mmCIF file of C-alpha atoms and ligand atoms in Angstrom:
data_model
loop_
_atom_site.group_PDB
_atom_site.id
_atom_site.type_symbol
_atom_site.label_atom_id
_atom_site.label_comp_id
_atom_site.label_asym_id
_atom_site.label_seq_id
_atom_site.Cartn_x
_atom_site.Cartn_y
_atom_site.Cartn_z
ATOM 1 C CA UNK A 1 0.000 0.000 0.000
ATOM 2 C CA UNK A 2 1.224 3.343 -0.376
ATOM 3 C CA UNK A 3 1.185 6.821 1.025
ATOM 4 C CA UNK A 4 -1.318 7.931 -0.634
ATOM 5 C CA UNK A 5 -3.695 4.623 -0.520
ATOM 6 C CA UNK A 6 -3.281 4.252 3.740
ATOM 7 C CA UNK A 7 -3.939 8.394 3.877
ATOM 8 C CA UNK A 8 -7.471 7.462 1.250
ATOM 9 C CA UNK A 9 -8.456 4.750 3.627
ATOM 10 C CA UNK A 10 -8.720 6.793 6.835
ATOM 11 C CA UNK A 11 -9.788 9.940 5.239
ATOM 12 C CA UNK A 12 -12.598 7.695 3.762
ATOM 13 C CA UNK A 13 -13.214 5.775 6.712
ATOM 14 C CA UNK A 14 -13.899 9.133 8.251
ATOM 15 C CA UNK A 15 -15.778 11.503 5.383
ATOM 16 C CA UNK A 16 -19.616 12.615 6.348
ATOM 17 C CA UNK A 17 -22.250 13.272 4.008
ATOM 18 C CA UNK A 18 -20.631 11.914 1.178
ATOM 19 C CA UNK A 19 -22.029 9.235 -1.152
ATOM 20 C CA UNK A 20 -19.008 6.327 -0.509
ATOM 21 C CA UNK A 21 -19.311 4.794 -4.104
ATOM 22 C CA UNK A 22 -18.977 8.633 -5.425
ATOM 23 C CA UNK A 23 -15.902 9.174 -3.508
ATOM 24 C CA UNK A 24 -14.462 5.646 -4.455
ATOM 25 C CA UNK A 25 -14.731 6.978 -7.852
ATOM 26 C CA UNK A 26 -13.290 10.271 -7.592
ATOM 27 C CA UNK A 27 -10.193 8.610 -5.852
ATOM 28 C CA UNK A 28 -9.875 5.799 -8.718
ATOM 29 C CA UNK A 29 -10.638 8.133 -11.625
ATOM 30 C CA UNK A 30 -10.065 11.735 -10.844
ATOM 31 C CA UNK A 31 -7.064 11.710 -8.738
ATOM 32 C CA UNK A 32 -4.087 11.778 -11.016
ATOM 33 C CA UNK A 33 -1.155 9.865 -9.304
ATOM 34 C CA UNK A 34 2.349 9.599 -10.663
ATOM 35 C CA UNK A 35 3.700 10.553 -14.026
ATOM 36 C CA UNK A 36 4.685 14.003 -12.596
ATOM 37 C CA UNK A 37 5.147 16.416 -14.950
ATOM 38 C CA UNK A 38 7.799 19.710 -14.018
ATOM 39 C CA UNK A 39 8.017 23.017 -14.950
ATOM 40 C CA UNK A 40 11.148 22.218 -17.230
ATOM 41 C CA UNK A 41 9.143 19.928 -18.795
ATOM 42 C CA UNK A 42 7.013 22.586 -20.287
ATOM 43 C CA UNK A 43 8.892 24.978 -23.370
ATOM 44 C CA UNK A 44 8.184 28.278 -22.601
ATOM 45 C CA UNK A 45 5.508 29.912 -21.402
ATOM 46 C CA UNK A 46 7.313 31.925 -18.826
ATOM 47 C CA UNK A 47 4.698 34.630 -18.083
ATOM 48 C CA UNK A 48 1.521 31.438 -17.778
ATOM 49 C CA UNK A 49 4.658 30.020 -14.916
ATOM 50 C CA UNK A 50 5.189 33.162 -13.494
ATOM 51 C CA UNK A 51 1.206 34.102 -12.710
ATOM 52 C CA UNK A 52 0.492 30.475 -11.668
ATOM 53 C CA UNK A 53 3.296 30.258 -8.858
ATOM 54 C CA UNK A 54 2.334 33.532 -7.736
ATOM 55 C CA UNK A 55 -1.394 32.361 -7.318
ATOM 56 C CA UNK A 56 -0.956 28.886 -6.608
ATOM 57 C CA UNK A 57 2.280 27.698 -5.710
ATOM 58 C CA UNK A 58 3.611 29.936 -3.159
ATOM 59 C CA UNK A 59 0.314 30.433 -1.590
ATOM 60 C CA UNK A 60 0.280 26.402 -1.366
ATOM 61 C CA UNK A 61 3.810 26.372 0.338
ATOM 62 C CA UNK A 62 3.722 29.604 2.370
ATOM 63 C CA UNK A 63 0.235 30.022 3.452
ATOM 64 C CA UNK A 64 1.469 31.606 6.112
ATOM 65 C CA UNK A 65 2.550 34.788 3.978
ATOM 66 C CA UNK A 66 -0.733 34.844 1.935
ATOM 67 C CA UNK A 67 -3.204 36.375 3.886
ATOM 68 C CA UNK A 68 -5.491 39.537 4.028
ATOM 69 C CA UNK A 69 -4.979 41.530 1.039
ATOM 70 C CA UNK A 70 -2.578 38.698 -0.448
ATOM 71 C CA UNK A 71 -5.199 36.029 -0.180
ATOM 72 C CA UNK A 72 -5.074 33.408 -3.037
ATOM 73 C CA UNK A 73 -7.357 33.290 -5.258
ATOM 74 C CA UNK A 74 -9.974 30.439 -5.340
ATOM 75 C CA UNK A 75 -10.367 29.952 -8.912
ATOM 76 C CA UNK A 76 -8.204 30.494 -11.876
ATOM 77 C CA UNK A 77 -8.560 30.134 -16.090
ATOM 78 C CA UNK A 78 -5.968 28.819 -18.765
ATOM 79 C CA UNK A 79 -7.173 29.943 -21.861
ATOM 80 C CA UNK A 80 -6.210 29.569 -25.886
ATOM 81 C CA UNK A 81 -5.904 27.146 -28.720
ATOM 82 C CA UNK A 82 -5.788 23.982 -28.455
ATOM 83 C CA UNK A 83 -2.571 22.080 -27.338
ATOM 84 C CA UNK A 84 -0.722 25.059 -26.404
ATOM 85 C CA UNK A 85 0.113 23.643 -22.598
ATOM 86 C CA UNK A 86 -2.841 24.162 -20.512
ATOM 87 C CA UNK A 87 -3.218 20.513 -19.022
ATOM 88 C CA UNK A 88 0.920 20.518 -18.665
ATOM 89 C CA UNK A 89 0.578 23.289 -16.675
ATOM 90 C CA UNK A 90 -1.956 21.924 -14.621
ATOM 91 C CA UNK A 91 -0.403 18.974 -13.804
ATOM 92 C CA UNK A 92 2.885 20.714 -13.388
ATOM 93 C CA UNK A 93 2.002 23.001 -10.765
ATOM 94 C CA UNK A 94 -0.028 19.745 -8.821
ATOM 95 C CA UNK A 95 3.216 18.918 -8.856
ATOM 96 C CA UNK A 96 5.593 22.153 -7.718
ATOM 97 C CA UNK A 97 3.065 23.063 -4.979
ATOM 98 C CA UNK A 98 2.875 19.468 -3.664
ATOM 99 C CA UNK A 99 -0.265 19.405 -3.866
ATOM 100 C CA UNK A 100 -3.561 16.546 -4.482
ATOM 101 C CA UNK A 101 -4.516 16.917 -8.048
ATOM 102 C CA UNK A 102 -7.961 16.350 -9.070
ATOM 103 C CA UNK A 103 -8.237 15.712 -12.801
ATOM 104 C CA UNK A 104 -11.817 16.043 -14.530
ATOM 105 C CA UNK A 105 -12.886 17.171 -17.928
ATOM 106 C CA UNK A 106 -16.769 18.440 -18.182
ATOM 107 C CA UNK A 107 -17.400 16.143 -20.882
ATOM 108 C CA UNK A 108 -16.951 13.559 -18.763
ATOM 109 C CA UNK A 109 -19.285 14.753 -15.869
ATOM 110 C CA UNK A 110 -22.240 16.036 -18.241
ATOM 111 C CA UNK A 111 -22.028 12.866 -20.173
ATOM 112 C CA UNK A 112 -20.583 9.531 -18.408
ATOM 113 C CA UNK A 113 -21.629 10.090 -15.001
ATOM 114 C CA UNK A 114 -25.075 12.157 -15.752
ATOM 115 C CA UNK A 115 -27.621 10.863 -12.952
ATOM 116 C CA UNK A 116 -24.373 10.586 -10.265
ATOM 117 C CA UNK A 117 -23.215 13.834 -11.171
ATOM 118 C CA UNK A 118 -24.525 15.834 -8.440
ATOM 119 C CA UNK A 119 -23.109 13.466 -5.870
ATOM 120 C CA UNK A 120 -19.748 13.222 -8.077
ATOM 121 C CA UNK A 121 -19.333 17.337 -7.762
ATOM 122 C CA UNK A 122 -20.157 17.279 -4.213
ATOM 123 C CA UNK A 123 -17.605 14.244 -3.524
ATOM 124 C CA UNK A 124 -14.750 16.076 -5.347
ATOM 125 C CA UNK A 125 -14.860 18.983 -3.177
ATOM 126 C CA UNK A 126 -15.421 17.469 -0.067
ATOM 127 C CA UNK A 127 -11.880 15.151 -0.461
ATOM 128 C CA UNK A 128 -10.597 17.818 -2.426
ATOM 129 C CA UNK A 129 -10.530 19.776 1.206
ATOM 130 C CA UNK A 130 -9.606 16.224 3.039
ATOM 131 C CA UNK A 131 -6.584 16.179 0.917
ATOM 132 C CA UNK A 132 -5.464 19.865 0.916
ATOM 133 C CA UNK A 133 -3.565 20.978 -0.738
ATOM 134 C CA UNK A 134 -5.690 20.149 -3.551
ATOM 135 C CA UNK A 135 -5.785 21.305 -7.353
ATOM 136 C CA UNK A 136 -9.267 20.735 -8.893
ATOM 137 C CA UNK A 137 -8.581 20.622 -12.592
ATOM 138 C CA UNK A 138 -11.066 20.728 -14.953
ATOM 139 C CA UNK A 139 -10.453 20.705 -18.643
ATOM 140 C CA UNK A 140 -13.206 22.229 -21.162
ATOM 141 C CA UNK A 141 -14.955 24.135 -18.633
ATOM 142 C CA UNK A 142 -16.956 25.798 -21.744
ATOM 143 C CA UNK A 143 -19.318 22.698 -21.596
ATOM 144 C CA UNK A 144 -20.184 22.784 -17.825
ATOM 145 C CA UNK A 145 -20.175 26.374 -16.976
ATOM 146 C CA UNK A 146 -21.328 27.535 -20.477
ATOM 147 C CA UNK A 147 -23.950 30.212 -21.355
ATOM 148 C CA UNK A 148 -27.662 28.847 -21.270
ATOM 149 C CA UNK A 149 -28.538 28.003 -24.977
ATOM 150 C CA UNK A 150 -31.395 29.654 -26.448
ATOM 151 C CA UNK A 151 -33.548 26.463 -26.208
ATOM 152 C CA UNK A 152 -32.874 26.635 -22.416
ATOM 153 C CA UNK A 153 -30.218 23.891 -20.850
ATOM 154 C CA UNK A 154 -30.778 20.464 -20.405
ATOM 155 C CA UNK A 155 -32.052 19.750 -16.639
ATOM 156 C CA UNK A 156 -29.457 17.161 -15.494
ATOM 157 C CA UNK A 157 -26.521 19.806 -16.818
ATOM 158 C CA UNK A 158 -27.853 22.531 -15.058
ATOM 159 C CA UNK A 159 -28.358 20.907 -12.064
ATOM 160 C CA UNK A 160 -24.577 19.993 -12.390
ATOM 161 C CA UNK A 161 -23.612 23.351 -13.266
ATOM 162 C CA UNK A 162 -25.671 24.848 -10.278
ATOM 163 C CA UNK A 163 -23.886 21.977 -7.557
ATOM 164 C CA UNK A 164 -20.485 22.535 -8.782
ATOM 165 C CA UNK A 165 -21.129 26.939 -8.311
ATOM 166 C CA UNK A 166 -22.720 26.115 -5.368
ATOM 167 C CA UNK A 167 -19.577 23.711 -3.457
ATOM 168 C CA UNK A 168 -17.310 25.881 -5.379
ATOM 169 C CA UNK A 169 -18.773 29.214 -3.413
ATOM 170 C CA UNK A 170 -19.092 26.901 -0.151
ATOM 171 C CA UNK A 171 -15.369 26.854 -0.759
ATOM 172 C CA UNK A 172 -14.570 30.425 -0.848
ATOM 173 C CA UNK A 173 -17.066 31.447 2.181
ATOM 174 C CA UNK A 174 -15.553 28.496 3.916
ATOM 175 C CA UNK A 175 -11.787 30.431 3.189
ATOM 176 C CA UNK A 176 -13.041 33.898 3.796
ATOM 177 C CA UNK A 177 -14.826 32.811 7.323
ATOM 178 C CA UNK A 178 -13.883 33.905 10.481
ATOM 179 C CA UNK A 179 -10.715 32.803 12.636
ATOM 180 C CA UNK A 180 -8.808 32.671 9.385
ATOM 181 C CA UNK A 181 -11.536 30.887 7.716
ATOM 182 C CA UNK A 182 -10.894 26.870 7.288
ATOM 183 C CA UNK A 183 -7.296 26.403 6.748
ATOM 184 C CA UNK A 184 -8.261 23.366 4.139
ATOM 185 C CA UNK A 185 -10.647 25.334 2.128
ATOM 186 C CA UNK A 186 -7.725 27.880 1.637
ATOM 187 C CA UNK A 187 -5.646 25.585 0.238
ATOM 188 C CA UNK A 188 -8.430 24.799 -2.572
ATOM 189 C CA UNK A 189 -8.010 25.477 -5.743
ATOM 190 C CA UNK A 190 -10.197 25.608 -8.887
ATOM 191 C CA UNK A 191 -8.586 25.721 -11.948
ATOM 192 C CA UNK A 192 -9.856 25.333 -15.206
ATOM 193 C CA UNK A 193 -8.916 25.190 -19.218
ATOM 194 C CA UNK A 194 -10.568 25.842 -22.388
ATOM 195 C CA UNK A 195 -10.134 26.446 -26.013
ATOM 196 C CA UNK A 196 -13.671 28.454 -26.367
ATOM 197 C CA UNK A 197 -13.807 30.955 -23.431
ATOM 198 C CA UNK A 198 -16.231 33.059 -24.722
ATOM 199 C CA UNK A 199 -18.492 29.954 -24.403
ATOM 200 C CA UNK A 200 -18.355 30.364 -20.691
ATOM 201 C CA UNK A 201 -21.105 32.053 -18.687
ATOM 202 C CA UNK A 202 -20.454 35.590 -17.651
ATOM 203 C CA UNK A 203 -21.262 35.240 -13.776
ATOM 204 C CA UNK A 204 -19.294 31.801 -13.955
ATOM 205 C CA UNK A 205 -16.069 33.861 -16.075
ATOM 206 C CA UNK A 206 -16.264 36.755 -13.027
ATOM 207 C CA UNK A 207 -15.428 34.113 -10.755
ATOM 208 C CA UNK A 208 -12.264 33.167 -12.162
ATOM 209 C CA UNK A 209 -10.112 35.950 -10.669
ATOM 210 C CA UNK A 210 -7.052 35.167 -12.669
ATOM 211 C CA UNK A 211 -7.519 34.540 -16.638
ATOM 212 C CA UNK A 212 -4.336 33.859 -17.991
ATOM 213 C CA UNK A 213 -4.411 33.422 -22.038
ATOM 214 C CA UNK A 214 -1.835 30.714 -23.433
ATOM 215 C CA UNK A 215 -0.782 31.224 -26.781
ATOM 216 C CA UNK A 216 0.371 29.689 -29.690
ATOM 217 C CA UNK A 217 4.501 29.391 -28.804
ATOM 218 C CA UNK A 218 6.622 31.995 -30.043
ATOM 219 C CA UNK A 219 9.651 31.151 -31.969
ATOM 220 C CA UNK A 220 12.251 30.890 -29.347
ATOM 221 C CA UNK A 221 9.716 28.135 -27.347
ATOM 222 C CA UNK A 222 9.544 26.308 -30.409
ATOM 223 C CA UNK A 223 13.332 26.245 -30.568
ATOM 224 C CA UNK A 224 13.179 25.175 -27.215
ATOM 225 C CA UNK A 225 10.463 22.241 -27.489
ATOM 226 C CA UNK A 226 11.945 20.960 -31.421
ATOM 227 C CA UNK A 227 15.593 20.580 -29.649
ATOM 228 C CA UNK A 228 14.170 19.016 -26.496
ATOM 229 C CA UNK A 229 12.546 16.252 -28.575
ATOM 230 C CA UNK A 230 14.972 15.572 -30.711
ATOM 231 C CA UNK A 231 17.150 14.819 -28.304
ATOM 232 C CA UNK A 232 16.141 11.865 -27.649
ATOM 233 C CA UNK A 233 16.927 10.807 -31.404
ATOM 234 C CA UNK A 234 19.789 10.102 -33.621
ATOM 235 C CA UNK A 235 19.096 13.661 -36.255
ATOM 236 C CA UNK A 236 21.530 15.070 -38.601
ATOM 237 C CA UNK A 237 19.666 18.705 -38.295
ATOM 238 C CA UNK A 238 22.346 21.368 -38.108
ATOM 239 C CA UNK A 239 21.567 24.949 -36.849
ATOM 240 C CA UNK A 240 20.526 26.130 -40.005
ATOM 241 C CA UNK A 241 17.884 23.076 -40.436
ATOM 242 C CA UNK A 242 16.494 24.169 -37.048
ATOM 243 C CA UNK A 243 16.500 28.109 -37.966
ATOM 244 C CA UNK A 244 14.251 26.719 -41.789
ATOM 245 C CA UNK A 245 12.008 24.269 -38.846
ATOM 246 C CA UNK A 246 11.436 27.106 -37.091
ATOM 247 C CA UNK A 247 10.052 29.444 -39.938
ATOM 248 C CA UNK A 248 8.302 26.445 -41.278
ATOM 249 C CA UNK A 249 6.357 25.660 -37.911
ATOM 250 C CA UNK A 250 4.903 29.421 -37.780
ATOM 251 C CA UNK A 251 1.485 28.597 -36.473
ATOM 252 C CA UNK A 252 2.160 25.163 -34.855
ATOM 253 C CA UNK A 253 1.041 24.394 -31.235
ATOM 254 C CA UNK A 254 2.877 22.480 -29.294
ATOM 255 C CA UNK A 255 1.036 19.557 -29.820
ATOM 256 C CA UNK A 256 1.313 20.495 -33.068
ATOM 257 C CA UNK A 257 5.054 20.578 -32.708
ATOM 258 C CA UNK A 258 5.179 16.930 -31.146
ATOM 259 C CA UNK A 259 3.067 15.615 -33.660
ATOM 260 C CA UNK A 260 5.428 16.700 -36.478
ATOM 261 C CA UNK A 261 8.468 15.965 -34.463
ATOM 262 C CA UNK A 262 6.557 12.374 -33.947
ATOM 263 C CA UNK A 263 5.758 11.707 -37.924
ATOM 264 C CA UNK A 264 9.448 13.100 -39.342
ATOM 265 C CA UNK A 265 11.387 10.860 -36.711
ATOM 266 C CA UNK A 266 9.234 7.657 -38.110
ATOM 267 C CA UNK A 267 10.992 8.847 -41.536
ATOM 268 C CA UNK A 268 14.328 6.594 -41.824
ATOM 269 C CA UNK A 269 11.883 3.761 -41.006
ATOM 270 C CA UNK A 270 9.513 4.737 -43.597
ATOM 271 C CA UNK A 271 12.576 4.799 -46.077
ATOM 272 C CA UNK A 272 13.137 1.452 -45.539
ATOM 273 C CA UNK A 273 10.481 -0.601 -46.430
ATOM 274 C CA UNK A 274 10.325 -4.002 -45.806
ATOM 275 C CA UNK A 275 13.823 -4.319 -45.352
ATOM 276 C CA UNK A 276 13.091 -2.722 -41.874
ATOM 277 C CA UNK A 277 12.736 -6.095 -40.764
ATOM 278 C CA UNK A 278 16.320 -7.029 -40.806
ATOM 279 C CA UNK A 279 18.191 -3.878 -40.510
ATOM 280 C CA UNK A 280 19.710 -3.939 -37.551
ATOM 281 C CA UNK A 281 19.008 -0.473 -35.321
ATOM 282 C CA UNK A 282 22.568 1.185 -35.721
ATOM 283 C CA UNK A 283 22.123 1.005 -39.282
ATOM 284 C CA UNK A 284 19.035 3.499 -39.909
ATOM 285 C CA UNK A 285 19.763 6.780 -40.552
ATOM 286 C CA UNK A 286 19.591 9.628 -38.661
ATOM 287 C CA UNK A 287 16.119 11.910 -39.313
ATOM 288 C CA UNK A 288 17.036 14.767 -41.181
ATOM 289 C CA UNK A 289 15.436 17.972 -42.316
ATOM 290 C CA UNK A 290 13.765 16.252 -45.921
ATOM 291 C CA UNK A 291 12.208 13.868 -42.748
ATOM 292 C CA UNK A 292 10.351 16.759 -41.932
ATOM 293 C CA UNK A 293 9.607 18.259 -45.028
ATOM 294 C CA UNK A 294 8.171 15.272 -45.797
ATOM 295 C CA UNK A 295 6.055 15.066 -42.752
ATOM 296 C CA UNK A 296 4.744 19.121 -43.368
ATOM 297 C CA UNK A 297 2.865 18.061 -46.008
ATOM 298 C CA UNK A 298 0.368 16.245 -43.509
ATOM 299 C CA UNK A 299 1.119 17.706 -40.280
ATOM 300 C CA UNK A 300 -0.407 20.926 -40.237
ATOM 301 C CA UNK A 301 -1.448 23.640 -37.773
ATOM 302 C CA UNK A 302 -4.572 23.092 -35.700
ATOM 303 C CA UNK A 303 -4.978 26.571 -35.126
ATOM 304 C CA UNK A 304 -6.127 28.854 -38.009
ATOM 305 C CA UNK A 305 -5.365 32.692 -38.479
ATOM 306 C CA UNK A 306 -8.677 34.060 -38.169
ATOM 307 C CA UNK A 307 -9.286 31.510 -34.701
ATOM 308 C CA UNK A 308 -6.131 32.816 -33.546
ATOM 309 C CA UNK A 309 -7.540 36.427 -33.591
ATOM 310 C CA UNK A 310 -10.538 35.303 -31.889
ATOM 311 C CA UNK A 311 -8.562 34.398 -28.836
ATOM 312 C CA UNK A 312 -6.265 37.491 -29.052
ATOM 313 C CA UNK A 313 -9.662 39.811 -29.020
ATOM 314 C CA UNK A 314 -11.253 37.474 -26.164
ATOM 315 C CA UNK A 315 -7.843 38.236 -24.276
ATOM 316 C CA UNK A 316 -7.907 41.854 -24.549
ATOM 317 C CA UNK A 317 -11.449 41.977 -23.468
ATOM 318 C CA UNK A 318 -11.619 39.797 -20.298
ATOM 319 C CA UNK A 319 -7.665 38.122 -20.004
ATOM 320 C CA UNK A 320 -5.451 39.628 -16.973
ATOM 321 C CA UNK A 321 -2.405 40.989 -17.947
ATOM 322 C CA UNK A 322 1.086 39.347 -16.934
HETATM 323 P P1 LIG B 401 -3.857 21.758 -23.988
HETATM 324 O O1 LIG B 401 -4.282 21.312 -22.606
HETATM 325 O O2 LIG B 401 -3.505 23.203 -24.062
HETATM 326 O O3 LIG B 401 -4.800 21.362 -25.081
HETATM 327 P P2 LIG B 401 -1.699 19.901 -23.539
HETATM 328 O O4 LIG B 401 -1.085 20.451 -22.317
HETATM 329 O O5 LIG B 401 -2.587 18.711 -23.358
HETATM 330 O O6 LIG B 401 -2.484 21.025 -24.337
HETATM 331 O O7 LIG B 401 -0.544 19.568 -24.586
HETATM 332 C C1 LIG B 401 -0.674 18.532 -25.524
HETATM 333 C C2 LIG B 401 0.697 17.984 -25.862
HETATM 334 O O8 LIG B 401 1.432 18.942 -26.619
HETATM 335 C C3 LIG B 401 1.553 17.697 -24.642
HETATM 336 O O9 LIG B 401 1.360 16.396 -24.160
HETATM 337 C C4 LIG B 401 2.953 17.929 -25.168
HETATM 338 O O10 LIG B 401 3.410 16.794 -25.850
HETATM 339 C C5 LIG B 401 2.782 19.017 -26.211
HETATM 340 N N1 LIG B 401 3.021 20.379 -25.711
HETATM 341 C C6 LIG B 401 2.156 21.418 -25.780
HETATM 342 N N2 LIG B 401 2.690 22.538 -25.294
HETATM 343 C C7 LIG B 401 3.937 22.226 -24.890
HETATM 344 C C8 LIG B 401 5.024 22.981 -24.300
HETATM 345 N N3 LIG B 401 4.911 24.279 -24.017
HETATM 346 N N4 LIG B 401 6.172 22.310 -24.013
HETATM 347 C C9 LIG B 401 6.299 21.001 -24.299
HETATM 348 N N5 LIG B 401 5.323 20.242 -24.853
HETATM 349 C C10 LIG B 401 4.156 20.831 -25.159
#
């Protein structure tokens, strides 16, 4: 057994007002153990780093000198295209702050658990304060706090849209209270990602204090991410191939980025044939730049110009600066 299981069994043994099976599954499926992820792990991004430790990660590890006026925040937004970082960062500062991370996206509680959902919501906050320092991550938060359609909302998701607001609020009164407030509702933190964040509610968006946009990666992060990556491969790309990558990848996420990375190193293999089945390994040949020419011609940016504006204008409007 480890740590974390004997600490699940007596916090479990001793949770009130909690449906048991809904907590079983929030410690099976939600809470995201091993496979840390660092902030060197992440290319870039220095100014999404910078705003998270300063609202999550020192708060987490010196409550003691984030009080009053310099009291965290209780909720906080990644925003921007898709596979730019966001999760990373999530899981990365779980990580740096030492701290419980609770892993949902909203798909998964408007669709798979609809019926338990209620129960679900109320079960992740509850050991989400048991096991303080907690992150509660949830990914596309567009489809659970998002604007009422015209045709009105289905019941079942507003009902789980109205319980998570409601523990979620519960969790800030519980902060602000009196004598300090509850220590373990301090160290609670909601934070959320999604690609379309003008889908999200306007009373729900004003409660995310902090809305920090992530954005495509400039240059220099791309640099940073192509050379990482490669370095775990035999490559003949000089400087100058990785200055021509770099103007060639204009528009590429980072996912993007892997994904290119991913189909140009599969190239000498490719090249090969059938005789890949007796060449023995320290014979292929390194990947090289026409690798990932090759591989441009079908790997190609997720992101458009005209969605990338779209975020830029949503930042401008409602993002916080930093
Ligand atoms: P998002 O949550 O923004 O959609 P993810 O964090 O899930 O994106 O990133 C998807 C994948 O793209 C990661 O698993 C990683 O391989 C790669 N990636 C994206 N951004 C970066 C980055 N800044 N540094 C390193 N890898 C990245």
């Amino acid at each position: 057994m480890t740590d974390f299981d004997r600490r699940a069994k007596t916090i479990l043994k001793n949770l009130r007002g909690v449906d048991e099976n809904a907590a079983k599954q929030i410690l099976n499926d939600v809470v995201i153990k091993g496979d840390e992820v660092h902030w060197e792990d992440i290319a870039g991004l220095d100014a999404a780093k910078n705003s998270l430790k300063e609202t999550v990660v020192y708060p987490f590890l010196r409550p003691d000198l984030f009080s009053g006026l310099r009291e965290p925040a209780r909720g906080m937004l990644l925003f921007g295209p898709p596979g730019t970082g966001k999760t990373m960062l999530a899981r990365a500062v779980a990580t740096e702050s030492n701290s419980t991370f609770f892993s949902i996206s909203s798909s998964s509680l408007t669709s798979k658990f609809l019926g338990e959902s209620e129960k679900l919501v109320r079960a992740l906050f509850t050991l989400a304060k048991a096991f303080a320092p907690s992150i509660i991550f949830v990914d596309e938060i567009d489809s659970l706090l998002g604007q009422r359609s015209e045709n009105g909302e289905h019941e079942a998701t507003r009902r789980i849209k109205n319980e998570f607001l409601v523990q979620w609020s519960d969790l800030q009164h519980a902060a602000a209270g009196k004598d300090h407030g509850d220590s373990d509702a301090l160290r609670v933190l909601v934070l959320a990602a999604t690609n379309l964040p003008w889908g999200i509610d306007e009373a729900a968006r004003r409660r995310f204090v902090r809305r920090q946009y992530i954005p495509l990666p400039e240059p220099e992060t791309r640099k940073a991410q192509l050379s990482k990556l490669m370095s775990h491969q035999k490559h003949g790309l000089n400087p100058e191939d990785f200055d021509t990558l770099l103007e060639l990848t204009d528009g590429f996420s980072g996912s993007d980025i892997t994904a290119l990375a991913k189909d140009a190193a599969m190239g000498p293999l490719r090249s090969l044939g059938d005789k890949l089945l007796v060449t023995p390994r320290d014979e292929i040949r390194p990947v090289n730049i026409e690798d990932f020419k090759a591989s441009l011609k079908t790997v190609r940016p997720s992101v458009g110009k005209d969605g990338l504006k779209q975020f830029e204008e949503w930042s401008q409007e409602f993002g916080s600066s930093g």
